[in-house]
mmCIF file of C-alpha atoms and ligand atoms in Angstrom:
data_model
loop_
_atom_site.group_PDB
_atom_site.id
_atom_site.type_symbol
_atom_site.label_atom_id
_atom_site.label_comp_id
_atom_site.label_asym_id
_atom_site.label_seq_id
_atom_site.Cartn_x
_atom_site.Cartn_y
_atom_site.Cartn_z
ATOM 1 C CA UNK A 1 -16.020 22.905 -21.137
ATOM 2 C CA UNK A 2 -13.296 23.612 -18.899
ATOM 3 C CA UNK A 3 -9.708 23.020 -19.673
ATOM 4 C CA UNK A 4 -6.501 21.632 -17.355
ATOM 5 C CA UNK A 5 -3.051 21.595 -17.799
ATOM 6 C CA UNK A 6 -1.804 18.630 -16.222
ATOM 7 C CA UNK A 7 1.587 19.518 -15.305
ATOM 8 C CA UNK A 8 3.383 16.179 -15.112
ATOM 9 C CA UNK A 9 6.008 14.657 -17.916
ATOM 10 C CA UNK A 10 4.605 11.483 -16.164
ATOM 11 C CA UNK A 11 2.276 9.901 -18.496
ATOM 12 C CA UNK A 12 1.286 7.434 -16.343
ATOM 13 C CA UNK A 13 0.187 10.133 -13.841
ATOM 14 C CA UNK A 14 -1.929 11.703 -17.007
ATOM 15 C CA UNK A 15 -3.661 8.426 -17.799
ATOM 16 C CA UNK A 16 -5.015 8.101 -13.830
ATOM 17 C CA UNK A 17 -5.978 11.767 -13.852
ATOM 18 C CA UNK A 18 -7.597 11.126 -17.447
ATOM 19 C CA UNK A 19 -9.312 8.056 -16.100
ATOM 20 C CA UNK A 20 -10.643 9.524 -13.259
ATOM 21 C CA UNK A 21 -11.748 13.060 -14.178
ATOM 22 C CA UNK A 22 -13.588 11.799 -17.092
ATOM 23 C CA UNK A 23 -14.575 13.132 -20.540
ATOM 24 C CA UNK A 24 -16.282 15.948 -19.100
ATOM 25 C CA UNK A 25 -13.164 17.956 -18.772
ATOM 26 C CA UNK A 26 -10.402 19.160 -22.016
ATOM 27 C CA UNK A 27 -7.003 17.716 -20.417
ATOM 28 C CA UNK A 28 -3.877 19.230 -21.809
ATOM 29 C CA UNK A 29 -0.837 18.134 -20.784
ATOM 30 C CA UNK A 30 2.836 18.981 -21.175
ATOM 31 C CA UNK A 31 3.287 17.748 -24.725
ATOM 32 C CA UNK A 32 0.981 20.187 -25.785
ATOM 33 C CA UNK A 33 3.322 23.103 -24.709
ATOM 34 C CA UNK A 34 6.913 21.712 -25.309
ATOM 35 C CA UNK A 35 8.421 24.776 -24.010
ATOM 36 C CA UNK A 36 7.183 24.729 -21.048
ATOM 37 C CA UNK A 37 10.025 25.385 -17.781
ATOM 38 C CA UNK A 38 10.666 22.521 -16.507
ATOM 39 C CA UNK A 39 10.351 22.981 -12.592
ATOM 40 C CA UNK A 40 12.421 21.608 -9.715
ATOM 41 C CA UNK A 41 11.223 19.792 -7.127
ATOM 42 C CA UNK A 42 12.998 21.127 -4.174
ATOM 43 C CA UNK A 43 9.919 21.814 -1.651
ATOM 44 C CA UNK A 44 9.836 19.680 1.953
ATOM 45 C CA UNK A 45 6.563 18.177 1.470
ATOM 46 C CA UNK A 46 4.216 17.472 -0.951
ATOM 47 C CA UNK A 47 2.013 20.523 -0.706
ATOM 48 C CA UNK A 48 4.926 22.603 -1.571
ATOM 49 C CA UNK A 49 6.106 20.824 -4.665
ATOM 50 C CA UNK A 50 2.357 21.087 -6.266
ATOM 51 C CA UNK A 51 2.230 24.669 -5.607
ATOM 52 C CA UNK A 52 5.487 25.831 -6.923
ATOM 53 C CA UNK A 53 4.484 23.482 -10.471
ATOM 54 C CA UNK A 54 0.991 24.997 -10.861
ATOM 55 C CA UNK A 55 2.374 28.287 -10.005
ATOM 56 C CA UNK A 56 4.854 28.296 -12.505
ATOM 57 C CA UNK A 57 3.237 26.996 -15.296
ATOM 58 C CA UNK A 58 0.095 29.361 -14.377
ATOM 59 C CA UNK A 59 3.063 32.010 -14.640
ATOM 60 C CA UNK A 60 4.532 31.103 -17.615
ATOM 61 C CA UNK A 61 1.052 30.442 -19.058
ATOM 62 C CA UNK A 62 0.039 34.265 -18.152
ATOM 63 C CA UNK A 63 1.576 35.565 -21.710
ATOM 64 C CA UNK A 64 -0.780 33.221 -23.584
ATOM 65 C CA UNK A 65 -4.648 34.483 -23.388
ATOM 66 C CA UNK A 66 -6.400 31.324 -22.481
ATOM 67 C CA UNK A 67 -8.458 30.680 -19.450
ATOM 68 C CA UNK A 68 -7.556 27.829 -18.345
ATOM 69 C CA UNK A 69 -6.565 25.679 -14.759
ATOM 70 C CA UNK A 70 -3.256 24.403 -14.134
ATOM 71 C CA UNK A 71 -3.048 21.362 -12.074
ATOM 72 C CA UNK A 72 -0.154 19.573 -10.837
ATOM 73 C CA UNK A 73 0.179 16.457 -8.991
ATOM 74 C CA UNK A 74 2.952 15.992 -6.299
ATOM 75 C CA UNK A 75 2.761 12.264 -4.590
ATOM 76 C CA UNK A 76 4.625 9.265 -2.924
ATOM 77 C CA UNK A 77 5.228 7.160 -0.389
ATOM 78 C CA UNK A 78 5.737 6.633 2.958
ATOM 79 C CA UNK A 79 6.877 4.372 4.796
ATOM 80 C CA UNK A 80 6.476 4.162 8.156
ATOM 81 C CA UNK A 81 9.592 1.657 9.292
ATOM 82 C CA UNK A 82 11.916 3.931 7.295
ATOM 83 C CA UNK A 83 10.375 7.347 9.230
ATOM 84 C CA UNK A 84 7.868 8.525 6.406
ATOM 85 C CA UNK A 85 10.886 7.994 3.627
ATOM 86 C CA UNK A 86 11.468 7.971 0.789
ATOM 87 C CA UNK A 87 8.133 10.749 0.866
ATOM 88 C CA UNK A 88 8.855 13.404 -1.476
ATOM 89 C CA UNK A 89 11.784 12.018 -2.352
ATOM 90 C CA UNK A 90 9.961 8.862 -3.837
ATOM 91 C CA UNK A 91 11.181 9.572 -7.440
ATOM 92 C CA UNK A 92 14.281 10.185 -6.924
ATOM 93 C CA UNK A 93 15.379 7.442 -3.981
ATOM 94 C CA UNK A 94 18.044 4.966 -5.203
ATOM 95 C CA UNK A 95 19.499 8.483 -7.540
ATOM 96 C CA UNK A 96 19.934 9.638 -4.044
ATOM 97 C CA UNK A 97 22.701 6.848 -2.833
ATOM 98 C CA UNK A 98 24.609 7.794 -6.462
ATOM 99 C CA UNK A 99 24.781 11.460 -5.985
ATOM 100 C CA UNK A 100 22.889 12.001 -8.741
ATOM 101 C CA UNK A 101 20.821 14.573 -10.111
ATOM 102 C CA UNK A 102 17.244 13.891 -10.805
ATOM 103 C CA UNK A 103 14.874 10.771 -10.580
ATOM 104 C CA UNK A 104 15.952 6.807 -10.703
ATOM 105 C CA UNK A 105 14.213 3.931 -12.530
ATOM 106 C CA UNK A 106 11.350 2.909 -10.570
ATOM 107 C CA UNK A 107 13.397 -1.120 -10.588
ATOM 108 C CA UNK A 108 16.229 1.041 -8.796
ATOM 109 C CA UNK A 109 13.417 2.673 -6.550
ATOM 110 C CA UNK A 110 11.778 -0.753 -5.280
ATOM 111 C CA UNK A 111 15.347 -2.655 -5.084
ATOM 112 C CA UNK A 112 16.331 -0.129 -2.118
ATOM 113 C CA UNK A 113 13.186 -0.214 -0.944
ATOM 114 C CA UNK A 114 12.993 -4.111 -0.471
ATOM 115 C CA UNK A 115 16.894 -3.991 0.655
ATOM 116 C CA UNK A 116 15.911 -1.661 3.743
ATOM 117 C CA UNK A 117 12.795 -3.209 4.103
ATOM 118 C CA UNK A 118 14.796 -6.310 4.468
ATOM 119 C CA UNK A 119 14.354 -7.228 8.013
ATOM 120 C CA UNK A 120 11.166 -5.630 8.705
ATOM 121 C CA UNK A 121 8.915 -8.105 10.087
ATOM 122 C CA UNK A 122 5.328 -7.757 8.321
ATOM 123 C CA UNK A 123 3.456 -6.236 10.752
ATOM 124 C CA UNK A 124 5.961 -3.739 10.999
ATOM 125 C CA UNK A 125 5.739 -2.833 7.009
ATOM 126 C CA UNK A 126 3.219 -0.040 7.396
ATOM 127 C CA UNK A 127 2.760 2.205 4.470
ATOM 128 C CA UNK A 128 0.649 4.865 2.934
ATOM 129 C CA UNK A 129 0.632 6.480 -0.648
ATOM 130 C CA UNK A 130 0.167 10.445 -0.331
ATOM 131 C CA UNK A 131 -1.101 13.113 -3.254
ATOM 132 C CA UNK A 132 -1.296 16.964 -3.388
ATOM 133 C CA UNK A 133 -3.415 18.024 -6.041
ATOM 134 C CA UNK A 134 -2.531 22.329 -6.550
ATOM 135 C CA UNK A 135 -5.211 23.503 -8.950
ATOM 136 C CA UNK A 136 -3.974 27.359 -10.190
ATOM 137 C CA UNK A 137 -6.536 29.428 -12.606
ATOM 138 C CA UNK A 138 -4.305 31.162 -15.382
ATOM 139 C CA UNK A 139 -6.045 34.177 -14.926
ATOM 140 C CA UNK A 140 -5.214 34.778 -11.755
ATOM 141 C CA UNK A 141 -1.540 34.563 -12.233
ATOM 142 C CA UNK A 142 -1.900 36.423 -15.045
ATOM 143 C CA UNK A 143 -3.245 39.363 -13.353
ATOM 144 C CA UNK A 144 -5.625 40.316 -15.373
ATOM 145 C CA UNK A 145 -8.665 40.451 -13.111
ATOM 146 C CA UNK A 146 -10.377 43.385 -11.733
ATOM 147 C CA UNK A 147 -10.678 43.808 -7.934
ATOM 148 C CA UNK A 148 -14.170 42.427 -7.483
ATOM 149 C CA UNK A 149 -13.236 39.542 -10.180
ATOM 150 C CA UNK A 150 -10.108 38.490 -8.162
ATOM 151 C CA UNK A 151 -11.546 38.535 -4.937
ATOM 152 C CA UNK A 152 -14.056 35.940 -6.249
ATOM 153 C CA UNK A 153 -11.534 34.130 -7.345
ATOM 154 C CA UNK A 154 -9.487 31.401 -5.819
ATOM 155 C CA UNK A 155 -5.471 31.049 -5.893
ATOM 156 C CA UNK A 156 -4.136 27.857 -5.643
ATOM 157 C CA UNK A 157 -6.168 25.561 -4.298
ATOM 158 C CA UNK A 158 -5.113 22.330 -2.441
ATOM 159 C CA UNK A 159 -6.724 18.888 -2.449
ATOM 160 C CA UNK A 160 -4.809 15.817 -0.673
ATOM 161 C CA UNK A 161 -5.589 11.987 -0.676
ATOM 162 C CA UNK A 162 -4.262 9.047 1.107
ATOM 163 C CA UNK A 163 -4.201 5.043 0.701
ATOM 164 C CA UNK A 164 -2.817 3.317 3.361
ATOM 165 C CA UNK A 165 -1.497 -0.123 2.943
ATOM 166 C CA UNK A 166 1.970 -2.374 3.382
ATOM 167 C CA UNK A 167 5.215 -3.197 1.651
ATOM 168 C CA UNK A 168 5.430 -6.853 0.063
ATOM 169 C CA UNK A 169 8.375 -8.365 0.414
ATOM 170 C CA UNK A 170 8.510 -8.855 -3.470
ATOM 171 C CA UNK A 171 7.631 -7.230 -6.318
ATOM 172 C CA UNK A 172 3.989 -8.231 -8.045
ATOM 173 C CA UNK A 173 2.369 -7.623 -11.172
ATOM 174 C CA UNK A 174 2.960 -5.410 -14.319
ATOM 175 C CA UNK A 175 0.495 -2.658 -13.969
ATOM 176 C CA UNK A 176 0.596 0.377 -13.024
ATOM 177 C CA UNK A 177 4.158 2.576 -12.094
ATOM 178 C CA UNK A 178 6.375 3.315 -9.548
ATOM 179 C CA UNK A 179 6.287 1.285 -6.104
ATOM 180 C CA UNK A 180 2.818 -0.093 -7.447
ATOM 181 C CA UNK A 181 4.296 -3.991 -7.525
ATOM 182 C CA UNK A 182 5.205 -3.519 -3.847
ATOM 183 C CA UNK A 183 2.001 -1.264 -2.543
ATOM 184 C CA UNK A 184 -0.484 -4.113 -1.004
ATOM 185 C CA UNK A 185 -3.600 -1.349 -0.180
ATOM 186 C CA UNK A 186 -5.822 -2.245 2.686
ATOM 187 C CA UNK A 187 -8.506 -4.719 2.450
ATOM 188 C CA UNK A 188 -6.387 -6.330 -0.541
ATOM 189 C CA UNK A 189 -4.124 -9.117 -0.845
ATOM 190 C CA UNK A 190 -2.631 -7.937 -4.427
ATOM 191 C CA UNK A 191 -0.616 -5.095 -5.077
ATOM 192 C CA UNK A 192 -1.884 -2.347 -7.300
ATOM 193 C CA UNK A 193 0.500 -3.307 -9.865
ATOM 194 C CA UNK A 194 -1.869 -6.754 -9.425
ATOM 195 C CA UNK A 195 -5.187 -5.458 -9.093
ATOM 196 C CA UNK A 196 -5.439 -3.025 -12.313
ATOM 197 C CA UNK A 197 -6.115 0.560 -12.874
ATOM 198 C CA UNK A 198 -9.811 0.645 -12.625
ATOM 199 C CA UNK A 199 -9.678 -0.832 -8.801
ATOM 200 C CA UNK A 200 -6.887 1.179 -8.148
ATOM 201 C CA UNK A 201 -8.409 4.552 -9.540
ATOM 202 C CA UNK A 202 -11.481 4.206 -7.138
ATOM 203 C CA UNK A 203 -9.320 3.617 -4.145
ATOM 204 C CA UNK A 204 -5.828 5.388 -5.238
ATOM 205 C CA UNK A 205 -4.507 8.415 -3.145
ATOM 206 C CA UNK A 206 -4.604 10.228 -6.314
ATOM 207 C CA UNK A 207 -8.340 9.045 -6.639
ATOM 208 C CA UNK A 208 -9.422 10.888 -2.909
ATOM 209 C CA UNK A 209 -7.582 14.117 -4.160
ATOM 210 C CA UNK A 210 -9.064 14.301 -7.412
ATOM 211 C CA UNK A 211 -12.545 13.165 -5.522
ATOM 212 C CA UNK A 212 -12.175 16.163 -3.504
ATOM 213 C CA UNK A 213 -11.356 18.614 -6.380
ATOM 214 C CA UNK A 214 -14.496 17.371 -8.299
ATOM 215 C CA UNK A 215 -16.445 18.623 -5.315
ATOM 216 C CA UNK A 216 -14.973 21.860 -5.474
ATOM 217 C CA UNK A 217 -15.545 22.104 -8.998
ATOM 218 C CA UNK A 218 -19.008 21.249 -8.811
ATOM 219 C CA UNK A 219 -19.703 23.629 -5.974
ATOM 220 C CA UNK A 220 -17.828 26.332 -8.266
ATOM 221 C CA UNK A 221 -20.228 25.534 -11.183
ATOM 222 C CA UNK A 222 -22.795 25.831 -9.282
ATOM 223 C CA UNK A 223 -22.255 29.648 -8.132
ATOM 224 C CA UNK A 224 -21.646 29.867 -12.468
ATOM 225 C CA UNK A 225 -17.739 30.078 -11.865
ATOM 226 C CA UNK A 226 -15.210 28.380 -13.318
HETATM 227 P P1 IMP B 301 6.502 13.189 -8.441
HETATM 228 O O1 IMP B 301 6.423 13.121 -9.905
HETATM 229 O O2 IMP B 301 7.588 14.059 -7.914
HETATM 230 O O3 IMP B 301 5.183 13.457 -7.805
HETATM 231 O O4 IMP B 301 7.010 11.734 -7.989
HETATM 232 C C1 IMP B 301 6.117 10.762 -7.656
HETATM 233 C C2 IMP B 301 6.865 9.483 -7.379
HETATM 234 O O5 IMP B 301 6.188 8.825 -6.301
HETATM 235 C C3 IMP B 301 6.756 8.549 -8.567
HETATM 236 O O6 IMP B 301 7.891 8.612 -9.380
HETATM 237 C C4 IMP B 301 6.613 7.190 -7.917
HETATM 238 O O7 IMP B 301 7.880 6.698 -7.581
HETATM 239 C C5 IMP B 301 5.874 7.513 -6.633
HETATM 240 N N1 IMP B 301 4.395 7.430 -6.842
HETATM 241 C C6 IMP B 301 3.502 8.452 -6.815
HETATM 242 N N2 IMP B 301 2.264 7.990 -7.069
HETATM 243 C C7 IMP B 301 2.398 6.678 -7.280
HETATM 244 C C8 IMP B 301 1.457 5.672 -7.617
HETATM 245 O O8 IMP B 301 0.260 5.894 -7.806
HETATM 246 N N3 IMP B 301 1.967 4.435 -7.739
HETATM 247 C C9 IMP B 301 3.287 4.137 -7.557
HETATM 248 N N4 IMP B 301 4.195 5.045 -7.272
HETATM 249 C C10 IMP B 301 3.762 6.323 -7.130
#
């Protein structure tokens, strides 16, 4: 059976990928290596952020013997009346206007985000949801491969998803996390926060990258790796 890391401290992140992957699949996740580098988030988009977590953890993993994949999620929103923002900044948004360090309460998040939103005109409130889903085998950052082994072999390997949809003008529902209340996806007239976690894992942006990684996976059993 193959075996993940998940590397998110987001357990709300874990119980989509959880849902979605299956029971077909050992999931680790962060708790189950509590020293584990914490890693910061400092890349311009979200390709970059999910490559320097996998890679890291894959690195620090490297002294430990187990084959295993790494996989980090990087996501957010965008929004296009406010240029794309808060993007990979999503976490941390109303931290930003503080001058502090690290991520905000996702109430903080969605308050600024309805106070800019403020006089944007519905048509006009545009927005998608984007993931990055790095997937890093341990055993090639560990090195340990011989030439014809590594060259089969992928490095990191990227998988992206999208859900487009619009900003509410208040906040709905109690599911779900982050900007979920105020994330109406296309075709719906409820927010995901509204509509639950088993629509929103078949149509989630997390749901098309982790669609796309199953493919790969498949086509990778299929040629007996991985
Ligand atoms: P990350 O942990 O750096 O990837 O930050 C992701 C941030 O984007 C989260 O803290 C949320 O604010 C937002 N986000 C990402 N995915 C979702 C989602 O599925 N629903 C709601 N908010 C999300």
């Amino acid at each position: 059976m193959k075996t993940f890391l998940i590397a998110t401290r987001n357990a709300h992140k874990v119980g989509e990928i959880r849902a979605i992957l299956g029971a077909e699949f050992t999931l680790l996740t962060l708790n189950d290596f509590p020293g584990a580098p914490a890693v910061v988030e400092d890349a311009a988009t979200f390709a970059g952020n999910a490559t320097k977590k996998s890679v890291a953890l894959a690195n620090w993993l490297a002294a430990r013997s187990e084959r295993l994949l790494v996989l980090a999620d990087d996501s957010g929103l965008e929004v296009d009346a406010l240029n794309g923002a808060p993007g990979v900044h999503s976490a941390r948004f109303a931290a930003e206007d503080k001058f502090k360090d690290g991520n905000a309460p996702d109430a903080d998040n969605n308050s600024k985000l309805l106070r800019l939103l403020r006089d944007v005109p519905a048509a006009q409130r545009t927005a998608r949801f984007r993931c990055v889903i790095a997937l890093t085998p341990v055993a090639v950052a560990r090195n340990i491969l011989s030439a014809d082994q590594a060259a089969g072999e992928p490095a990191t390997m990227l998988f992206d998803g999208a859900c487009e949809g619009r900003i509410d003008v208040a906040l709905r529902g109690q599911g779900g996390f982050g900007y979920d209340p105020l994330f109406i996806p296309n075709g719906f007239d409820q927010s995901f926060a509204e509509l639950g976690e088993l629509t929103k894992n078949q149509l989630s942006h997390r749901a098309h990258a982790l669609a796309k990684l199953r493919l790969w996976l498949d086509g990778r059993s299929q040629n007996g790796a991985w």
